[in-house]
Short mmCIF file of C-alpha atoms in Angstrom, two decimals:
data_model
loop_
_atom_site.label_atom_id
_atom_site.label_comp_id
_atom_site.label_asym_id
_atom_site.label_seq_id
_atom_site.Cartn_x
_atom_site.Cartn_y
_atom_site.Cartn_z
CA MET I 1 165.33 162.11 92.74
CA LEU I 2 164.32 160.22 89.65
CA ILE I 3 166.65 160.24 86.70
CA ASN I 4 164.87 161.63 83.63
CA THR I 5 163.64 158.30 82.26
CA VAL I 6 162.93 154.93 83.78
CA THR I 7 164.75 152.12 82.00
CA ASP I 8 164.55 148.35 82.28
CA ASP I 9 167.54 148.35 84.63
CA ALA I 10 166.27 151.25 86.77
CA PRO I 11 165.65 150.55 90.45
CA ALA I 12 162.04 149.59 91.20
CA TRP I 13 161.48 152.62 93.47
CA GLN I 14 161.93 154.96 90.50
CA GLU I 15 158.76 153.68 88.84
CA THR I 16 156.54 155.10 91.58
CA ALA I 17 158.70 157.97 92.78
CA LEU I 18 156.86 161.27 93.26
CA CYS I 19 159.74 163.13 91.63
CA ALA I 20 158.72 161.63 88.29
CA GLN I 21 155.89 164.16 88.35
CA ALA I 22 158.21 167.17 88.68
CA GLY I 23 160.88 168.52 86.36
CA PRO I 24 164.59 168.08 87.07
CA GLU I 25 165.02 171.79 87.85
CA PHE I 26 162.88 171.16 90.92
CA PHE I 27 165.55 168.80 92.34
CA PHE I 28 168.57 170.53 90.84
CA PRO I 29 167.96 174.18 91.78
CA ALA I 30 170.34 176.98 90.88
CA PRO I 31 173.11 177.55 93.42
CA GLY I 32 171.79 179.44 96.42
CA SER I 33 168.16 178.55 95.64
CA SER I 34 165.91 176.83 98.13
CA THR I 35 165.58 173.04 98.24
CA ARG I 36 162.62 173.22 100.62
CA GLU I 37 159.92 172.24 98.08
CA ALA I 38 161.96 169.34 96.69
CA LYS I 39 162.59 168.03 100.20
CA ARG I 40 158.89 168.34 101.04
CA LEU I 41 158.01 166.20 98.01
CA CYS I 42 160.73 163.69 98.91
CA ASN I 43 159.45 163.36 102.46
CA ALA I 44 156.00 162.40 101.13
CA CYS I 45 157.45 159.73 98.82
CA GLU I 46 157.43 156.05 99.75
CA GLY I 47 160.69 155.56 97.83
CA ARG I 48 162.62 158.19 99.80
CA LEU I 49 164.91 155.82 101.70
CA ALA I 50 165.65 153.70 98.63
CA CYS I 51 166.41 156.89 96.71
CA LEU I 52 168.76 158.08 99.43
CA GLU I 53 170.51 154.69 99.54
CA TYR I 54 170.88 154.81 95.75
CA ALA I 55 172.36 158.32 95.87
CA LEU I 56 174.85 157.35 98.57
CA ALA I 57 175.85 154.10 96.85
CA ASN I 58 176.30 155.86 93.50
CA ASP I 59 178.02 158.95 94.90
CA GLU I 60 175.41 161.35 93.51
CA ARG I 61 176.97 164.73 94.17
CA PHE I 62 174.33 167.11 92.84
CA GLY I 63 170.67 167.75 93.54
CA VAL I 64 168.21 166.60 96.15
CA TRP I 65 168.07 162.81 96.54
CA GLY I 66 166.09 161.00 99.22
CA GLY I 67 165.20 164.30 100.84
CA LEU I 68 168.79 165.44 101.38
CA SER I 69 170.84 168.10 99.63
CA GLU I 70 174.41 167.63 98.43
CA LYS I 71 175.81 169.07 101.65
CA GLU I 72 173.55 166.94 103.84
CA ARG I 73 174.54 163.74 102.01
CA GLU I 74 178.22 164.64 102.29
CA ARG I 75 177.79 165.22 106.03
CA LEU I 76 176.07 161.82 106.31
CA ARG I 77 178.99 160.17 104.48
CA ARG I 78 181.55 161.89 106.72
CA GLU I 79 179.69 160.89 109.87
CA GLY I 80 179.57 157.30 108.64
CA ARG I 81 183.33 157.28 108.01
CA ASP I 82 184.04 158.85 111.39
CA ARG I 83 182.09 156.11 113.15
CA GLY I 84 183.66 153.49 110.90
#
């Protein structure tokens, strides 16, 4: 998920991210709403893995990042700690 604006210190993947073409509400849906469309767009994006790495490294807790929801990223973090 691209943050609203790209700045000089923004990661390079944000400049070409497909999410730049969609509004933030697409990636931050209301509680209980579907994330299916956001994930579909993420999966077509070349920057998906870099986005996911960014979200994990920066502890992004809300929205769809790198094709994963908040719960999916938290599960990924837990699994990583369990294997640790």
